[in-house]
Tab-separated table of C-alpha atoms in Angstrom:
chain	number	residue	atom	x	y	z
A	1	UNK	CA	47.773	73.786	95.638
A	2	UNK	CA	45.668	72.646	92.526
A	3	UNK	CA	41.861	72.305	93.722
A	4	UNK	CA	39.369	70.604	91.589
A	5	UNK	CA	35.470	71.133	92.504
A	6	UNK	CA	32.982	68.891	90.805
A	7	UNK	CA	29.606	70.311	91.295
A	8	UNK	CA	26.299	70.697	89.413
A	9	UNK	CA	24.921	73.235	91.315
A	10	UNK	CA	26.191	76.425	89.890
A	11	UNK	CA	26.136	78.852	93.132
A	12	UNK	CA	27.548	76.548	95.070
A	13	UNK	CA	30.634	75.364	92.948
A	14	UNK	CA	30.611	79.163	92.213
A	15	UNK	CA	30.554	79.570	95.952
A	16	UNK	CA	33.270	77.185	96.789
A	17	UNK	CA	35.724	78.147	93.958
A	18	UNK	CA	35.866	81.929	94.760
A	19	UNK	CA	36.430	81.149	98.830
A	20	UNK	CA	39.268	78.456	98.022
A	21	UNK	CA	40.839	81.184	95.111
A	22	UNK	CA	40.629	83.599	97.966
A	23	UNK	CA	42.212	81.062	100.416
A	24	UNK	CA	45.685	80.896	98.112
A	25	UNK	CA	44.115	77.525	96.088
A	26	UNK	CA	44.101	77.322	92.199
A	27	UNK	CA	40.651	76.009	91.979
A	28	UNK	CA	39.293	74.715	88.459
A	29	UNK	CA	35.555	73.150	88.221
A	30	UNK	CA	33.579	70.913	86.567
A	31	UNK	CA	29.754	70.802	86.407
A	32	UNK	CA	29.395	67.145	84.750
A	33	UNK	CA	31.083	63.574	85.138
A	34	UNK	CA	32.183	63.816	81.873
A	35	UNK	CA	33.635	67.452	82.082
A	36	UNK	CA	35.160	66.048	85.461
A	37	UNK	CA	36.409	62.669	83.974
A	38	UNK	CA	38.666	64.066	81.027
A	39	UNK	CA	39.706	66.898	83.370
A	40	UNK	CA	41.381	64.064	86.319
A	41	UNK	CA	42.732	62.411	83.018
A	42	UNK	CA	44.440	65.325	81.335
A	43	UNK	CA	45.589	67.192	84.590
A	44	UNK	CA	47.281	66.088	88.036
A	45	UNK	CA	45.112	67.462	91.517
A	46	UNK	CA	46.204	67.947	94.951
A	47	UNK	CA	42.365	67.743	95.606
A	48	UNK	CA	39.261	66.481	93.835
A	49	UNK	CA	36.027	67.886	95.656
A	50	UNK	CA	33.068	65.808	94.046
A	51	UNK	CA	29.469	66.197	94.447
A	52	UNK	CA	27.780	62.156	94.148
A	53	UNK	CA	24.686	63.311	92.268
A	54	UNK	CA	26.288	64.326	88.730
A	55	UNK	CA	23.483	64.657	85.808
A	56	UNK	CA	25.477	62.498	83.800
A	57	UNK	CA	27.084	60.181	85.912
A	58	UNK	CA	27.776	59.218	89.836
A	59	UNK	CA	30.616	60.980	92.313
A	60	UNK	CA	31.498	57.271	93.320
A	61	UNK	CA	32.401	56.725	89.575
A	62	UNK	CA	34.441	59.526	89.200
A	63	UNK	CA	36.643	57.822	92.003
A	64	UNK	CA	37.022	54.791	90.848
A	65	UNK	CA	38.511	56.659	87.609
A	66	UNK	CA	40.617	58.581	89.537
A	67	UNK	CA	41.940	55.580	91.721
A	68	UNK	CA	42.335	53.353	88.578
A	69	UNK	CA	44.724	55.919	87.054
A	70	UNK	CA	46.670	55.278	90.425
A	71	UNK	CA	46.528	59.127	91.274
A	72	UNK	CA	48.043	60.947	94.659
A	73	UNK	CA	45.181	62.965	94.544
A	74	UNK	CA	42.945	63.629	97.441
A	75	UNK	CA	39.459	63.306	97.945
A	76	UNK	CA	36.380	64.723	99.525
A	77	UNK	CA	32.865	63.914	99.092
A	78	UNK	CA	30.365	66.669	99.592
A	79	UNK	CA	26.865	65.508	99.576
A	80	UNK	CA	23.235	65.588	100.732
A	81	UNK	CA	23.271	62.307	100.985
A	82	UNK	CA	23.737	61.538	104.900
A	83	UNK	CA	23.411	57.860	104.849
A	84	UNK	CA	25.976	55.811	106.823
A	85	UNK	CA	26.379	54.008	103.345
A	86	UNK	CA	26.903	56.401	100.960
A	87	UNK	CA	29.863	57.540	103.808
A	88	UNK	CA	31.523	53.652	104.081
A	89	UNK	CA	31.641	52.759	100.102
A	90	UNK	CA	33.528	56.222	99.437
A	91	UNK	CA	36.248	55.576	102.333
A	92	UNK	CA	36.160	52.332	100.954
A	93	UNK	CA	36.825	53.447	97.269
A	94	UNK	CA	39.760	55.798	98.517
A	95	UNK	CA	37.589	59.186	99.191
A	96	UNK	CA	39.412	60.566	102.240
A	97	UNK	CA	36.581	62.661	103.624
A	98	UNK	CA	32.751	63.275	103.947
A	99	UNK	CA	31.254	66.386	104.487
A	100	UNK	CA	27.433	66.638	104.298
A	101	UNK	CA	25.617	69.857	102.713
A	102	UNK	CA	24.972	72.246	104.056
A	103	UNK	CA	28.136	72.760	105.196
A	104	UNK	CA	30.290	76.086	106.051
A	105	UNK	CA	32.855	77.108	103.209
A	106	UNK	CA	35.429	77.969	106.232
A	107	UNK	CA	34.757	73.902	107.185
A	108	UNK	CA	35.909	72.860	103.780
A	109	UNK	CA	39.116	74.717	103.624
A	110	UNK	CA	40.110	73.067	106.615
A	111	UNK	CA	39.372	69.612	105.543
A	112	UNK	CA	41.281	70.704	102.630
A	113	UNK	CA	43.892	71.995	104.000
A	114	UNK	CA	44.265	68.874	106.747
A	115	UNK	CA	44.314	66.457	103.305
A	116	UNK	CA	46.856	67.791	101.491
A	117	UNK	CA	49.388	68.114	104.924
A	118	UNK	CA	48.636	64.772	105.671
A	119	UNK	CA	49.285	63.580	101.993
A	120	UNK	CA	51.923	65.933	100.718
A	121	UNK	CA	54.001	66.950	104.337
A	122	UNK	CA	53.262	64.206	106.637
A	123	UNK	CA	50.690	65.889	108.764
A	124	UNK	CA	52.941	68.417	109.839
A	125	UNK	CA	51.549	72.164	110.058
A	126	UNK	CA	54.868	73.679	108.990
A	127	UNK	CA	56.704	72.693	105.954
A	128	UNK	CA	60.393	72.267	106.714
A	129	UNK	CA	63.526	71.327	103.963
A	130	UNK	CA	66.805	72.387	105.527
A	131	UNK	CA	66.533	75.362	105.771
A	132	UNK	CA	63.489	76.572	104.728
A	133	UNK	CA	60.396	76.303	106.648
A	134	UNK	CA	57.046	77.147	105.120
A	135	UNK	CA	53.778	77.893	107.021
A	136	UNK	CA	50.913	77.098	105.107
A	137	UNK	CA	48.460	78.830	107.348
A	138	UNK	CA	50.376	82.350	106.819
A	139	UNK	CA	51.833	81.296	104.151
A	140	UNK	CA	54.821	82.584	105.199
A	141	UNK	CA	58.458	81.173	104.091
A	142	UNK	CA	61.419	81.588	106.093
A	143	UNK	CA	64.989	80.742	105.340
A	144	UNK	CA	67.258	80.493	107.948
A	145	UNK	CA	64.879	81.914	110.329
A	146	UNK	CA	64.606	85.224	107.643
A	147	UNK	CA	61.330	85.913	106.492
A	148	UNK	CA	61.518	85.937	102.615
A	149	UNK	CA	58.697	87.197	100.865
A	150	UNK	CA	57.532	85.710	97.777
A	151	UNK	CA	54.732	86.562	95.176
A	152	UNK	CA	51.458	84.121	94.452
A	153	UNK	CA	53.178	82.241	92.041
A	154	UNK	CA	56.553	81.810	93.685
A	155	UNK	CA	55.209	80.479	96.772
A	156	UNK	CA	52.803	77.789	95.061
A	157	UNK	CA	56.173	76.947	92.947
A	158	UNK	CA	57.675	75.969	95.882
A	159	UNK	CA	55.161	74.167	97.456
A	160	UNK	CA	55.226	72.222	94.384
A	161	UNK	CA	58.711	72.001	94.507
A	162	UNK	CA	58.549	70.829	98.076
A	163	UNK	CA	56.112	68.429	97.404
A	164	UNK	CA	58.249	66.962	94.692
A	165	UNK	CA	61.802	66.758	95.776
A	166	UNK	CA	64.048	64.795	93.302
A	167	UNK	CA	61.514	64.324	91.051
A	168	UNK	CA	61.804	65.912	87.688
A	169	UNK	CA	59.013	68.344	86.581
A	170	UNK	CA	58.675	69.589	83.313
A	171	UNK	CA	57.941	73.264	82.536
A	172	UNK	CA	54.799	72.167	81.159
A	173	UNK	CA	53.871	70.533	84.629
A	174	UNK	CA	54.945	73.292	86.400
A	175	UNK	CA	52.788	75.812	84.058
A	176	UNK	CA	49.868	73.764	84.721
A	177	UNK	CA	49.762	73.925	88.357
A	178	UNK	CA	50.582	77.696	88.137
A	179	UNK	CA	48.219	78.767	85.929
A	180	UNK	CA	45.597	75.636	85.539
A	181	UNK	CA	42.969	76.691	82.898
A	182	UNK	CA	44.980	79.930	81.792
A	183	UNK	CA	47.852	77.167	80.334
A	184	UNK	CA	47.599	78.165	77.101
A	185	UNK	CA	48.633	81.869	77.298
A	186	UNK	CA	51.280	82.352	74.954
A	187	UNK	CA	53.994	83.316	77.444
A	188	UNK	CA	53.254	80.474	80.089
A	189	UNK	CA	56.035	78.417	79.467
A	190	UNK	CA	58.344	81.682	79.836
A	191	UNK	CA	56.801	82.546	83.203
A	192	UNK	CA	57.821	79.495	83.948
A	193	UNK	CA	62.026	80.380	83.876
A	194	UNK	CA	61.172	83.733	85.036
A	195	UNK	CA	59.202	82.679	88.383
A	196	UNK	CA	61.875	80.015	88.935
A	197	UNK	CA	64.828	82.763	88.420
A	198	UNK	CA	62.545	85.091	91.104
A	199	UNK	CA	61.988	82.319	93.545
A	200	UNK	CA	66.122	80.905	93.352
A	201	UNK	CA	67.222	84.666	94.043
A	202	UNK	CA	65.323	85.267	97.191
A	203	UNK	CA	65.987	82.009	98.498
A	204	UNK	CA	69.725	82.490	97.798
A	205	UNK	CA	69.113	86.273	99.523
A	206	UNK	CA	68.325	85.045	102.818
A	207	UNK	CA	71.429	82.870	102.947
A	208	UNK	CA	69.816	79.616	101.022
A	209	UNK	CA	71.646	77.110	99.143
A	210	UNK	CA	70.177	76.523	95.187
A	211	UNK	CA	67.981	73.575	95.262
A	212	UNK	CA	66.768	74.318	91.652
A	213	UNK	CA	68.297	71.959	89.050
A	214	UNK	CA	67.785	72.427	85.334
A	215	UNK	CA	67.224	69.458	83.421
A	216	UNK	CA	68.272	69.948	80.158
A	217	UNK	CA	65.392	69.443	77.466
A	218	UNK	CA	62.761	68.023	80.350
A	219	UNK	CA	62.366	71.199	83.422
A	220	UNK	CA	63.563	71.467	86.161
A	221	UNK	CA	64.097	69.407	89.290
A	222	UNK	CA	64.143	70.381	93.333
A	223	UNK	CA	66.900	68.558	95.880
A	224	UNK	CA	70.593	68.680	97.142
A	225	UNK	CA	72.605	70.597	95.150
């Protein structure tokens, strides 16, 4: 899942993006509102984690700019700022969560990780398409009931995947959300055919059917067969 952390405070955004890289997350940042406004513009988030005191701007902004370009995304405020308030206008914008500094990095994921079920699976704490069933918290993927065990990058392709059925994703989509900043390594958009090839093969090893359609000239595209 595609994390981005807006947050001044260099140790702490440093801080948060190392835990959540650790935790499985591809975790970009962004130390200004401007930095943090192009970045929601040019690339799509499972999670924006903004700070509300930017030096350049307000946190509250930044959501409004995210909810005007009618985003999925998810959101969670992490601030200093305890007052009732501040807490109200950012549920009321479309923030989904509050967490108050200090807070414990372990606390975070959580919240995290409780946002994107509830927007991408439903709530659910396993991940099931026929199947497959994926356990986020191991993150583990079985296929009829086999355990099949897939790289980094092949599991966060199908958790993209899964999170996109029938919709069609182009490679450069799917490069971004595999490799976020690191996009524009020359062989990113051939990593793309080759994780998809890995990922197809172990699924079909275990006794899967092949969800993976290619769409020719677009990328690719996750459902029936």
């Amino acid at each position: 899942m595609k994390v981005l952390v807006v947050e001044d405070e260099k140790g702490l955004a440093e801080s948060i993006t190392d835990y959540m890289n650790k935790e499985g997350y591809l975790c970009e940042t962004a130390g200004t509102f401007r930095e943090a406004d192009e970045r929601i513009y040019l690339y799509q988030y499972d999670c924006v984690i903004v700070d509300l005191t930017l030096p350049d701007g307000d946190g509250f902004q930044l959501i409004q700019s995210l909810k005007n370009l009618l985003a999925t995304t998810g959101v969670i405020i992490i601030s200093a700022r305890n007052a009732l308030e501040d807490k109200i206008r950012g549920l009321e914008i479309g923030s989904d969560d509050y967490l108050t500094k200090p807070f414990h990095l372990s606390e975070l994921n959580a919240r995290v990780k409780s946002l994107i079920r509830r927007r991408n699976f439903g709530g659910h704490t396993e991940i099931r398409f026929r199947e497959i069933r994926v356990n986020p918290s191991s993150r583990k993927v079985y296929v009829n009931g086999q355990l099949a065990v897939l790289s980094r990058k092949e599991y966060d392709l199908l958790l993209y995947f899964l999170s996109n059925v029938d919709v069609v994703l182009t490679k450069v989509s799917i490069a971004e959300h595999l490799w976020g900043d690191n996009i524009d390594s020359a062989d990113s958009l051939d990593m793309v055919y080759s994780h998809i090839k890995n990922l197809r093969r172990k699924l079909l090893e275990k006794g899967g059917s092949d969800y993976v359609r290619s769409v020719y000239g677009i990328g690719y595209k996750f459902g029936e067969p």
